[in-house]
PDB file of C-alpha atoms and ligand atoms in Angstrom:
ATOM      1  CA  MET A  84      48.444 144.722  47.272  1.00 83.00           C
ATOM      2  CA  ASN A  85      44.947 143.744  48.375  1.00 92.00           C
ATOM      3  CA  LEU A  86      42.081 146.197  47.840  1.00 95.00           C
ATOM      4  CA  ILE A  87      39.240 146.975  50.234  1.00 97.00           C
ATOM      5  CA  PHE A  88      36.217 148.461  48.445  1.00 98.00           C
ATOM      6  CA  LEU A  89      34.333 150.764  50.755  1.00 98.00           C
ATOM      7  CA  GLY A  90      31.106 152.568  49.903  1.00 97.00           C
ATOM      8  CA  PRO A  91      27.335 152.465  50.264  1.00 98.00           C
ATOM      9  CA  PRO A  92      25.018 149.917  48.607  1.00 97.00           C
ATOM     10  CA  GLY A  93      24.832 150.707  44.883  1.00 97.00           C
ATOM     11  CA  ALA A  94      28.080 152.703  44.774  1.00 98.00           C
ATOM     12  CA  GLY A  95      29.411 150.301  42.112  1.00 97.00           C
ATOM     13  CA  LYS A  96      31.771 148.145  44.195  1.00 98.00           C
ATOM     14  CA  GLY A  97      30.652 144.832  42.673  1.00 97.00           C
ATOM     15  CA  THR A  98      30.616 146.235  39.129  1.00 97.00           C
ATOM     16  CA  GLN A  99      34.203 147.464  39.408  1.00 97.00           C
ATOM     17  CA  ALA A 100      35.445 144.395  41.285  1.00 97.00           C
ATOM     18  CA  LYS A 101      34.337 142.185  38.371  1.00 95.00           C
ATOM     19  CA  ILE A 102      36.106 144.458  35.848  1.00 95.00           C
ATOM     20  CA  LEU A 103      39.380 144.535  37.811  1.00 95.00           C
ATOM     21  CA  GLU A 104      39.163 140.778  38.399  1.00 93.00           C
ATOM     22  CA  GLU A 105      39.035 140.204  34.665  1.00 91.00           C
ATOM     23  CA  ARG A 106      41.686 142.752  33.729  1.00 91.00           C
ATOM     24  CA  PHE A 107      44.202 142.444  36.565  1.00 89.00           C
ATOM     25  CA  GLY A 108      43.747 138.900  37.830  1.00 89.00           C
ATOM     26  CA  TYR A 109      42.473 139.865  41.270  1.00 92.00           C
ATOM     27  CA  ARG A 110      40.130 137.500  43.090  1.00 93.00           C
ATOM     28  CA  GLN A 111      36.908 139.249  44.111  1.00 94.00           C
ATOM     29  CA  ILE A 112      35.658 138.237  47.542  1.00 95.00           C
ATOM     30  CA  SER A 113      32.130 139.553  47.842  1.00 95.00           C
ATOM     31  CA  THR A 114      30.669 138.758  51.251  1.00 96.00           C
ATOM     32  CA  GLY A 115      27.206 139.494  49.820  1.00 95.00           C
ATOM     33  CA  ASP A 116      27.681 136.950  46.988  1.00 94.00           C
ATOM     34  CA  ILE A 117      29.033 134.314  49.391  1.00 94.00           C
ATOM     35  CA  LEU A 118      26.094 134.845  51.744  1.00 96.00           C
ATOM     36  CA  ARG A 119      23.534 134.743  48.905  1.00 95.00           C
ATOM     37  CA  ARG A 120      25.070 131.474  47.636  1.00 94.00           C
ATOM     38  CA  ASN A 121      24.729 130.001  51.140  1.00 94.00           C
ATOM     39  CA  VAL A 122      21.107 131.172  51.296  1.00 95.00           C
ATOM     40  CA  ARG A 123      20.356 129.533  47.901  1.00 94.00           C
ATOM     41  CA  GLU A 124      22.023 126.297  48.990  1.00 94.00           C
ATOM     42  CA  GLY A 125      20.248 126.321  52.387  1.00 95.00           C
ATOM     43  CA  THR A 126      23.477 125.867  54.384  1.00 94.00           C
ATOM     44  CA  PRO A 127      23.442 126.549  58.173  1.00 93.00           C
ATOM     45  CA  LEU A 128      25.223 129.877  57.473  1.00 93.00           C
ATOM     46  CA  GLY A 129      22.646 130.757  54.808  1.00 94.00           C
ATOM     47  CA  LEU A 130      19.720 129.901  57.093  1.00 95.00           C
ATOM     48  CA  GLU A 131      21.161 132.099  59.823  1.00 95.00           C
ATOM     49  CA  ALA A 132      22.022 134.997  57.494  1.00 96.00           C
ATOM     50  CA  LYS A 133      18.785 135.155  55.476  1.00 95.00           C
ATOM     51  CA  GLY A 134      16.623 137.035  57.983  1.00 95.00           C
ATOM     52  CA  TYR A 135      19.236 139.745  58.477  1.00 97.00           C
ATOM     53  CA  MET A 136      19.780 140.168  54.743  1.00 96.00           C
ATOM     54  CA  ASP A 137      16.081 140.291  53.856  1.00 95.00           C
ATOM     55  CA  SER A 138      15.535 143.056  56.400  1.00 95.00           C
ATOM     56  CA  GLY A 139      18.563 145.079  55.229  1.00 96.00           C
ATOM     57  CA  ALA A 140      20.473 144.543  58.493  1.00 97.00           C
ATOM     58  CA  LEU A 141      24.064 143.346  58.766  1.00 98.00           C
ATOM     59  CA  VAL A 142      24.843 139.704  59.474  1.00 97.00           C
ATOM     60  CA  PRO A 143      26.549 139.358  62.911  1.00 97.00           C
ATOM     61  CA  ASP A 144      30.293 140.056  62.946  1.00 97.00           C
ATOM     62  CA  ASP A 145      31.335 136.661  64.338  1.00 95.00           C
ATOM     63  CA  LEU A 146      29.739 134.784  61.408  1.00 94.00           C
ATOM     64  CA  ILE A 147      31.343 137.102  58.855  1.00 96.00           C
ATOM     65  CA  ILE A 148      34.801 137.053  60.450  1.00 93.00           C
ATOM     66  CA  ARG A 149      34.834 133.227  60.555  1.00 90.00           C
ATOM     67  CA  MET A 150      33.756 133.125  56.919  1.00 90.00           C
ATOM     68  CA  MET A 151      36.526 135.546  55.877  1.00 90.00           C
ATOM     69  CA  ASP A 152      39.201 133.699  57.828  1.00 86.00           C
ATOM     70  CA  ALA A 153      38.625 130.700  55.542  1.00 84.00           C
ATOM     71  CA  GLU A 154      38.722 132.896  52.410  1.00 85.00           C
ATOM     72  CA  PHE A 155      42.230 134.142  53.266  1.00 81.00           C
ATOM     73  CA  GLU A 156      43.613 130.602  53.116  1.00 80.00           C
ATOM     74  CA  HIS A 157      43.860 131.033  49.320  1.00 78.00           C
ATOM     75  CA  ALA A 158      46.889 132.786  47.832  1.00 74.00           C
ATOM     76  CA  GLY A 159      46.810 135.806  45.516  1.00 84.00           C
ATOM     77  CA  ASP A 160      45.664 139.403  45.745  1.00 89.00           C
ATOM     78  CA  VAL A 161      42.018 139.977  46.509  1.00 93.00           C
ATOM     79  CA  ILE A 162      39.396 142.672  46.232  1.00 96.00           C
ATOM     80  CA  LEU A 163      37.333 142.729  49.392  1.00 96.00           C
ATOM     81  CA  ASP A 164      33.883 143.781  48.228  1.00 97.00           C
ATOM     82  CA  GLY A 165      31.536 144.380  51.150  1.00 96.00           C
ATOM     83  CA  PHE A 166      34.006 143.536  53.926  1.00 97.00           C
ATOM     84  CA  PRO A 167      34.752 145.017  56.412  1.00 97.00           C
ATOM     85  CA  ARG A 168      31.409 146.631  57.243  1.00 97.00           C
ATOM     86  CA  THR A 169      31.942 147.451  60.920  1.00 98.00           C
ATOM     87  CA  VAL A 170      34.853 148.547  63.100  1.00 96.00           C
ATOM     88  CA  PRO A 171      35.164 145.068  64.732  1.00 97.00           C
ATOM     89  CA  GLN A 172      35.345 143.543  61.215  1.00 97.00           C
ATOM     90  CA  ALA A 173      38.065 146.060  60.245  1.00 96.00           C
ATOM     91  CA  GLN A 174      40.038 145.186  63.371  1.00 95.00           C
ATOM     92  CA  ALA A 175      39.676 141.465  62.588  1.00 95.00           C
ATOM     93  CA  LEU A 176      40.876 142.135  59.033  1.00 95.00           C
ATOM     94  CA  ASP A 177      43.938 144.022  60.334  1.00 93.00           C
ATOM     95  CA  GLU A 178      44.777 141.019  62.482  1.00 93.00           C
ATOM     96  CA  LEU A 179      44.247 138.632  59.552  1.00 91.00           C
ATOM     97  CA  LEU A 180      46.486 140.723  57.271  1.00 91.00           C
ATOM     98  CA  ARG A 181      49.173 140.898  59.957  1.00 91.00           C
ATOM     99  CA  ARG A 182      49.088 137.120  60.429  1.00 89.00           C
ATOM    100  CA  LYS A 183      49.258 136.480  56.689  1.00 86.00           C
ATOM    101  CA  ARG A 184      51.882 139.244  56.186  1.00 87.00           C
ATOM    102  CA  ARG A 185      49.696 140.916  53.591  1.00 87.00           C
ATOM    103  CA  ALA A 186      48.946 144.601  52.993  1.00 89.00           C
ATOM    104  CA  ALA A 187      45.809 146.366  51.796  1.00 92.00           C
ATOM    105  CA  VAL A 188      44.654 149.749  50.618  1.00 93.00           C
ATOM    106  CA  ALA A 189      41.079 150.956  51.167  1.00 96.00           C
ATOM    107  CA  ILE A 190      39.294 152.570  48.227  1.00 97.00           C
ATOM    108  CA  LEU A 191      36.310 154.737  49.058  1.00 97.00           C
ATOM    109  CA  PHE A 192      33.580 154.923  46.392  1.00 98.00           C
ATOM    110  CA  ASP A 193      32.414 158.491  46.926  1.00 97.00           C
ATOM    111  CA  VAL A 194      28.891 158.929  45.572  1.00 96.00           C
ATOM    112  CA  ASP A 195      25.829 161.135  46.039  1.00 93.00           C
ATOM    113  CA  MET A 196      23.365 159.117  48.157  1.00 92.00           C
ATOM    114  CA  ASN A 197      20.487 160.391  45.948  1.00 93.00           C
ATOM    115  CA  VAL A 198      21.490 158.214  42.971  1.00 96.00           C
ATOM    116  CA  LEU A 199      21.634 154.944  44.892  1.00 97.00           C
ATOM    117  CA  THR A 200      17.949 154.009  44.956  1.00 96.00           C
ATOM    118  CA  ASP A 201      17.780 154.389  41.158  1.00 95.00           C
ATOM    119  CA  ARG A 202      20.884 152.280  40.711  1.00 97.00           C
ATOM    120  CA  LEU A 203      19.594 149.515  42.978  1.00 97.00           C
ATOM    121  CA  THR A 204      15.973 149.311  41.802  1.00 96.00           C
ATOM    122  CA  GLY A 205      17.212 149.124  38.175  1.00 96.00           C
ATOM    123  CA  ARG A 206      19.835 146.462  38.884  1.00 96.00           C
ATOM    124  CA  TRP A 207      19.592 142.961  37.379  1.00 97.00           C
ATOM    125  CA  THR A 208      21.932 140.213  38.582  1.00 95.00           C
ATOM    126  CA  HIS A 209      23.201 136.890  37.267  1.00 95.00           C
ATOM    127  CA  ALA A 210      22.812 134.878  40.464  1.00 92.00           C
ATOM    128  CA  ALA A 211      25.522 132.248  39.871  1.00 92.00           C
ATOM    129  CA  SER A 212      28.345 134.690  39.009  1.00 92.00           C
ATOM    130  CA  GLY A 213      27.170 137.868  40.771  1.00 91.00           C
ATOM    131  CA  ARG A 214      27.510 139.758  37.454  1.00 94.00           C
ATOM    132  CA  THR A 215      25.304 142.846  37.454  1.00 95.00           C
ATOM    133  CA  TYR A 216      23.567 144.990  34.847  1.00 97.00           C
ATOM    134  CA  HIS A 217      21.383 148.065  34.982  1.00 96.00           C
ATOM    135  CA  GLU A 218      18.252 148.664  32.896  1.00 96.00           C
ATOM    136  CA  ARG A 219      19.487 152.115  31.869  1.00 95.00           C
ATOM    137  CA  PHE A 220      23.169 152.514  32.800  1.00 95.00           C
ATOM    138  CA  ALA A 221      24.552 149.088  31.813  1.00 95.00           C
ATOM    139  CA  PRO A 222      21.861 147.063  30.014  1.00 97.00           C
ATOM    140  CA  PRO A 223      22.467 143.444  28.949  1.00 97.00           C
ATOM    141  CA  LYS A 224      22.413 142.700  25.195  1.00 97.00           C
ATOM    142  CA  SER A 225      18.954 141.080  25.611  1.00 97.00           C
ATOM    143  CA  ALA A 226      16.663 142.280  28.408  1.00 95.00           C
ATOM    144  CA  GLY A 227      16.627 139.865  31.354  1.00 96.00           C
ATOM    145  CA  ILE A 228      19.384 137.603  29.939  1.00 97.00           C
ATOM    146  CA  ASP A 229      23.031 137.285  31.077  1.00 97.00           C
ATOM    147  CA  ASP A 230      25.426 138.218  28.228  1.00 97.00           C
ATOM    148  CA  VAL A 231      27.944 135.484  29.104  1.00 96.00           C
ATOM    149  CA  THR A 232      25.841 132.393  29.905  1.00 97.00           C
ATOM    150  CA  GLY A 233      22.463 133.218  28.313  1.00 97.00           C
ATOM    151  CA  GLU A 234      20.822 132.415  31.667  1.00 98.00           C
ATOM    152  CA  PRO A 235      17.995 134.535  33.129  1.00 98.00           C
ATOM    153  CA  LEU A 236      18.793 137.540  35.311  1.00 97.00           C
ATOM    154  CA  ILE A 237      17.061 138.173  38.631  1.00 96.00           C
ATOM    155  CA  GLN A 238      16.323 141.185  40.830  1.00 95.00           C
ATOM    156  CA  ARG A 239      17.699 140.867  44.359  1.00 93.00           C
ATOM    157  CA  ASP A 240      15.186 140.448  47.211  1.00 91.00           C
ATOM    158  CA  ASP A 241      16.834 143.301  49.134  1.00 94.00           C
ATOM    159  CA  ASP A 242      16.623 145.760  46.201  1.00 94.00           C
ATOM    160  CA  LYS A 243      13.102 146.886  47.167  1.00 93.00           C
ATOM    161  CA  GLU A 244      12.791 150.568  48.051  1.00 94.00           C
ATOM    162  CA  GLU A 245      11.907 149.965  51.690  1.00 94.00           C
ATOM    163  CA  THR A 246      14.844 147.583  52.248  1.00 96.00           C
ATOM    164  CA  ILE A 247      17.177 149.924  50.362  1.00 96.00           C
ATOM    165  CA  ARG A 248      16.263 152.718  52.811  1.00 96.00           C
ATOM    166  CA  LYS A 249      17.187 150.431  55.709  1.00 97.00           C
ATOM    167  CA  ARG A 250      20.465 149.356  54.057  1.00 97.00           C
ATOM    168  CA  LEU A 251      21.472 152.983  53.489  1.00 97.00           C
ATOM    169  CA  ALA A 252      20.706 153.842  57.127  1.00 97.00           C
ATOM    170  CA  VAL A 253      22.737 150.826  58.288  1.00 98.00           C
ATOM    171  CA  TYR A 254      25.601 151.981  56.063  1.00 98.00           C
ATOM    172  CA  GLU A 255      25.593 155.478  57.593  1.00 97.00           C
ATOM    173  CA  GLU A 256      25.463 154.133  61.101  1.00 98.00           C
ATOM    174  CA  GLN A 257      27.767 151.094  61.026  1.00 97.00           C
ATOM    175  CA  THR A 258      29.980 151.254  57.928  1.00 98.00           C
ATOM    176  CA  ALA A 259      30.623 154.975  57.273  1.00 97.00           C
ATOM    177  CA  PRO A 260      32.751 155.169  60.484  1.00 96.00           C
ATOM    178  CA  LEU A 261      35.290 153.017  58.618  1.00 96.00           C
ATOM    179  CA  ILE A 262      36.170 156.038  56.477  1.00 96.00           C
ATOM    180  CA  ALA A 263      37.767 157.643  59.531  1.00 94.00           C
ATOM    181  CA  TYR A 264      39.244 154.267  60.519  1.00 94.00           C
ATOM    182  CA  TYR A 265      41.161 153.998  57.229  1.00 94.00           C
ATOM    183  CA  ASP A 266      41.825 157.709  56.733  1.00 91.00           C
ATOM    184  CA  ASN A 267      45.037 157.665  58.661  1.00 81.00           C
ATOM    185  CA  PRO A 268      47.717 159.843  57.010  1.00 74.00           C
ATOM    186  CA  ALA A 269      50.469 157.930  58.788  1.00 74.00           C
ATOM    187  CA  ASP A 270      49.434 154.760  56.933  1.00 71.00           C
ATOM    188  CA  ALA A 271      48.106 156.400  53.719  1.00 70.00           C
ATOM    189  CA  ARG A 272      45.580 153.611  53.578  1.00 85.00           C
ATOM    190  CA  LEU A 273      42.581 155.436  52.051  1.00 93.00           C
ATOM    191  CA  VAL A 274      42.156 156.464  48.411  1.00 94.00           C
ATOM    192  CA  THR A 275      38.911 158.092  47.182  1.00 95.00           C
ATOM    193  CA  VAL A 276      37.373 157.653  43.721  1.00 96.00           C
ATOM    194  CA  ASP A 277      34.495 159.638  42.244  1.00 97.00           C
ATOM    195  CA  ALA A 278      31.866 156.896  41.938  1.00 97.00           C
ATOM    196  CA  LEU A 279      29.232 159.262  40.561  1.00 97.00           C
ATOM    197  CA  ALA A 280      31.079 159.178  37.238  1.00 97.00           C
ATOM    198  CA  PRO A 281      30.040 156.726  34.488  1.00 96.00           C
ATOM    199  CA  ILE A 282      31.200 153.108  34.925  1.00 96.00           C
ATOM    200  CA  ASP A 283      34.192 153.298  32.534  1.00 96.00           C
ATOM    201  CA  ALA A 284      35.370 156.578  34.096  1.00 97.00           C
ATOM    202  CA  VAL A 285      35.342 154.954  37.545  1.00 97.00           C
ATOM    203  CA  THR A 286      37.329 152.027  36.133  1.00 97.00           C
ATOM    204  CA  LYS A 287      39.894 154.465  34.761  1.00 96.00           C
ATOM    205  CA  GLN A 288      40.370 156.035  38.195  1.00 96.00           C
ATOM    206  CA  LEU A 289      40.836 152.588  39.741  1.00 96.00           C
ATOM    207  CA  ILE A 290      43.356 151.597  37.089  1.00 94.00           C
ATOM    208  CA  ASP A 291      45.327 154.732  37.981  1.00 92.00           C
ATOM    209  CA  VAL A 292      45.328 153.585  41.602  1.00 90.00           C
ATOM    210  CA  VAL A 293      46.409 149.998  40.945  1.00 88.00           C
ATOM    211  CA  SER A 294      48.890 150.943  38.196  1.00 84.00           C
ATOM    212  CA  GLY A 295      50.526 153.391  40.549  1.00 76.00           C
ATOM    213  CA  ASP A 296      51.069 150.349  42.697  1.00 58.00           C
ATOM    214  CA  GLY A 297      53.043 148.489  40.051  1.00 47.00           C
ATOM    215  CA  PHE A 298      50.230 146.329  38.677  1.00 52.00           C
ATOM    216  CA  SER A 299      50.154 145.687  34.962  1.00 50.00           C
ATOM    217  CA  GLU A 300      47.062 144.938  32.951  1.00 52.00           C
ATOM    218  CA  HIS A 301      46.604 141.381  31.590  1.00 48.00           C
ATOM    219  CA  ALA A 302      47.466 141.136  27.926  1.00 41.00           C
ATOM    220  CA  PRO A 303      44.323 140.362  25.895  1.00 39.00           C
ATOM    221  CA  ALA A 304      43.990 136.634  25.085  1.00 36.00           C
TER     222      ALA A 304
HETATM  223  P1  LIG B 120      26.142 143.214  49.482  1.00 78.79           P
HETATM  224  O1  LIG B 120      25.829 142.197  48.464  1.00 78.79           O
HETATM  225  O2  LIG B 120      27.562 143.487  49.830  1.00 78.79           O
HETATM  226  O3  LIG B 120      25.378 144.531  49.063  1.00 78.79           O
HETATM  227  P2  LIG B 120      25.746 146.079  49.248  1.00 78.79           P
HETATM  228  O4  LIG B 120      26.938 146.503  49.986  1.00 78.79           O
HETATM  229  O5  LIG B 120      24.473 146.579  49.738  1.00 78.79           O
HETATM  230  O6  LIG B 120      26.246 146.463  47.879  1.00 78.79           O
HETATM  231  P3  LIG B 120      25.534 146.270  46.556  1.00 78.79           P
HETATM  232  O7  LIG B 120      25.868 144.944  45.946  1.00 78.79           O
HETATM  233  O8  LIG B 120      24.078 146.570  46.699  1.00 78.79           O
HETATM  234  O9  LIG B 120      26.176 147.502  45.746  1.00 78.79           O
HETATM  235  P4  LIG B 120      27.481 147.656  44.881  1.00 78.79           P
HETATM  236  O10 LIG B 120      28.250 148.818  45.416  1.00 78.79           O
HETATM  237  O11 LIG B 120      28.229 146.374  44.699  1.00 78.79           O
HETATM  238  O12 LIG B 120      26.795 148.125  43.532  1.00 78.79           O
HETATM  239  P5  LIG B 120      26.804 147.462  42.073  1.00 78.79           P
HETATM  240  O13 LIG B 120      28.199 147.437  41.516  1.00 78.79           O
HETATM  241  O14 LIG B 120      26.028 146.193  42.042  1.00 78.79           O
HETATM  242  O15 LIG B 120      25.416 142.874  50.857  1.00 78.79           O
HETATM  243  C1  LIG B 120      24.069 142.424  50.905  1.00 78.79           C
HETATM  244  C2  LIG B 120      23.717 142.051  52.348  1.00 78.79           C
HETATM  245  O16 LIG B 120      24.574 140.975  52.822  1.00 78.79           O
HETATM  246  C3  LIG B 120      23.900 143.157  53.397  1.00 78.79           C
HETATM  247  O17 LIG B 120      22.768 143.997  53.466  1.00 78.79           O
HETATM  248  C4  LIG B 120      24.108 142.328  54.676  1.00 78.79           C
HETATM  249  O18 LIG B 120      22.903 141.817  55.168  1.00 78.79           O
HETATM  250  C5  LIG B 120      24.938 141.151  54.182  1.00 78.79           C
HETATM  251  N1  LIG B 120      26.380 141.400  54.278  1.00 78.79           N
HETATM  252  C6  LIG B 120      27.262 141.445  53.223  1.00 78.79           C
HETATM  253  N2  LIG B 120      28.495 141.674  53.669  1.00 78.79           N
HETATM  254  C7  LIG B 120      28.418 141.790  55.017  1.00 78.79           C
HETATM  255  C8  LIG B 120      29.366 142.058  56.048  1.00 78.79           C
HETATM  256  N3  LIG B 120      30.667 142.251  55.764  1.00 78.79           N
HETATM  257  N4  LIG B 120      28.924 142.119  57.330  1.00 78.79           N
HETATM  258  C9  LIG B 120      27.619 141.915  57.624  1.00 78.79           C
HETATM  259  N5  LIG B 120      26.663 141.665  56.704  1.00 78.79           N
HETATM  260  C10 LIG B 120      27.065 141.596  55.417  1.00 78.79           C
HETATM  261  O19 LIG B 120      25.998 148.619  41.281  1.00 78.79           O
HETATM  262  C11 LIG B 120      24.614 148.844  41.533  1.00 78.79           C
HETATM  263  C12 LIG B 120      23.894 149.124  40.211  1.00 78.79           C
HETATM  264  O20 LIG B 120      24.355 150.367  39.681  1.00 78.79           O
HETATM  265  C13 LIG B 120      24.139 148.083  39.111  1.00 78.79           C
HETATM  266  O21 LIG B 120      22.947 147.886  38.404  1.00 78.79           O
HETATM  267  C14 LIG B 120      25.223 148.711  38.214  1.00 78.79           C
HETATM  268  O22 LIG B 120      25.080 148.312  36.850  1.00 78.79           O
HETATM  269  C15 LIG B 120      24.926 150.206  38.379  1.00 78.79           C
HETATM  270  N6  LIG B 120      26.172 151.001  38.397  1.00 78.79           N
HETATM  271  C16 LIG B 120      27.356 150.692  38.959  1.00 78.79           C
HETATM  272  N7  LIG B 120      28.240 151.681  38.798  1.00 78.79           N
HETATM  273  C17 LIG B 120      27.579 152.660  38.128  1.00 78.79           C
HETATM  274  C18 LIG B 120      27.964 153.967  37.651  1.00 78.79           C
HETATM  275  N8  LIG B 120      29.208 154.426  37.860  1.00 78.79           N
HETATM  276  N9  LIG B 120      27.037 154.707  37.004  1.00 78.79           N
HETATM  277  C19 LIG B 120      25.772 154.225  36.784  1.00 78.79           C
HETATM  278  N10 LIG B 120      25.367 152.994  37.199  1.00 78.79           N
HETATM  279  C20 LIG B 120      26.256 152.233  37.864  1.00 78.79           C
END
């Protein structure tokens, strides 16, 4: 079963995707991470996407859908982190899943919008892996340094208060309608988790969801 992580910026989608990737062998597909890598490498996609991302707007659907088509060529269950973000993207994903004969469940990260600015302005990221920390809620062992590689952490360009406000408005307008899109009792495609809870409590809720689906946790190495 593939998982679609749905929720506003700062809800904890990336944090939980990394944990489930490690513990259950999912492959995280973060459209934000893929776009940021393209921006860093100066690819044509990155050059086109940068302006939208810096302003807090969404990158146009056609670019994103083409990018995701290529991602689905790989086998294995995925966590879609940051995709779909609009109804046309959700419709394209449905078509992609149908073609590949794959199924997905959408998980809504339900969170109070008032905590998001704090979460995002305090976030530190390891650019190469997309691993994230928080100054107060999930600090690295040494300030400013990635626990795994020892490399420096950065703050994202779009985690400034003004851009965060724009991203939250874009979420309400363009992405929140997907809650109704997936909340279809006939399909039972939407599961909600309380994302206001501490990180490990959110993980526990997600484990309940994926375990209920017959997944088993990886045995420790
Ligand atoms: P993207 O990278 O997807 O950003 P986002 O959706 O804005 O999500 P974030 O990464 O900000 O939040 P998150 O929910 O992953 O939070 P995290 O786990 O890091 O997109 C960036 C841009 O790319 C978009 O604005 C757009 O331009 C473009 N884009 C991407 N996808 C697109 C698409 N499909 N279509 C069009 N454009 C697209 O957590 C945040 C912080 O909180 C961390 O510091 C973490 O440690 C902390 N934290 C996490 N959980 C908790 C908790 N439970 N309690 C306390 N702290 C917590």
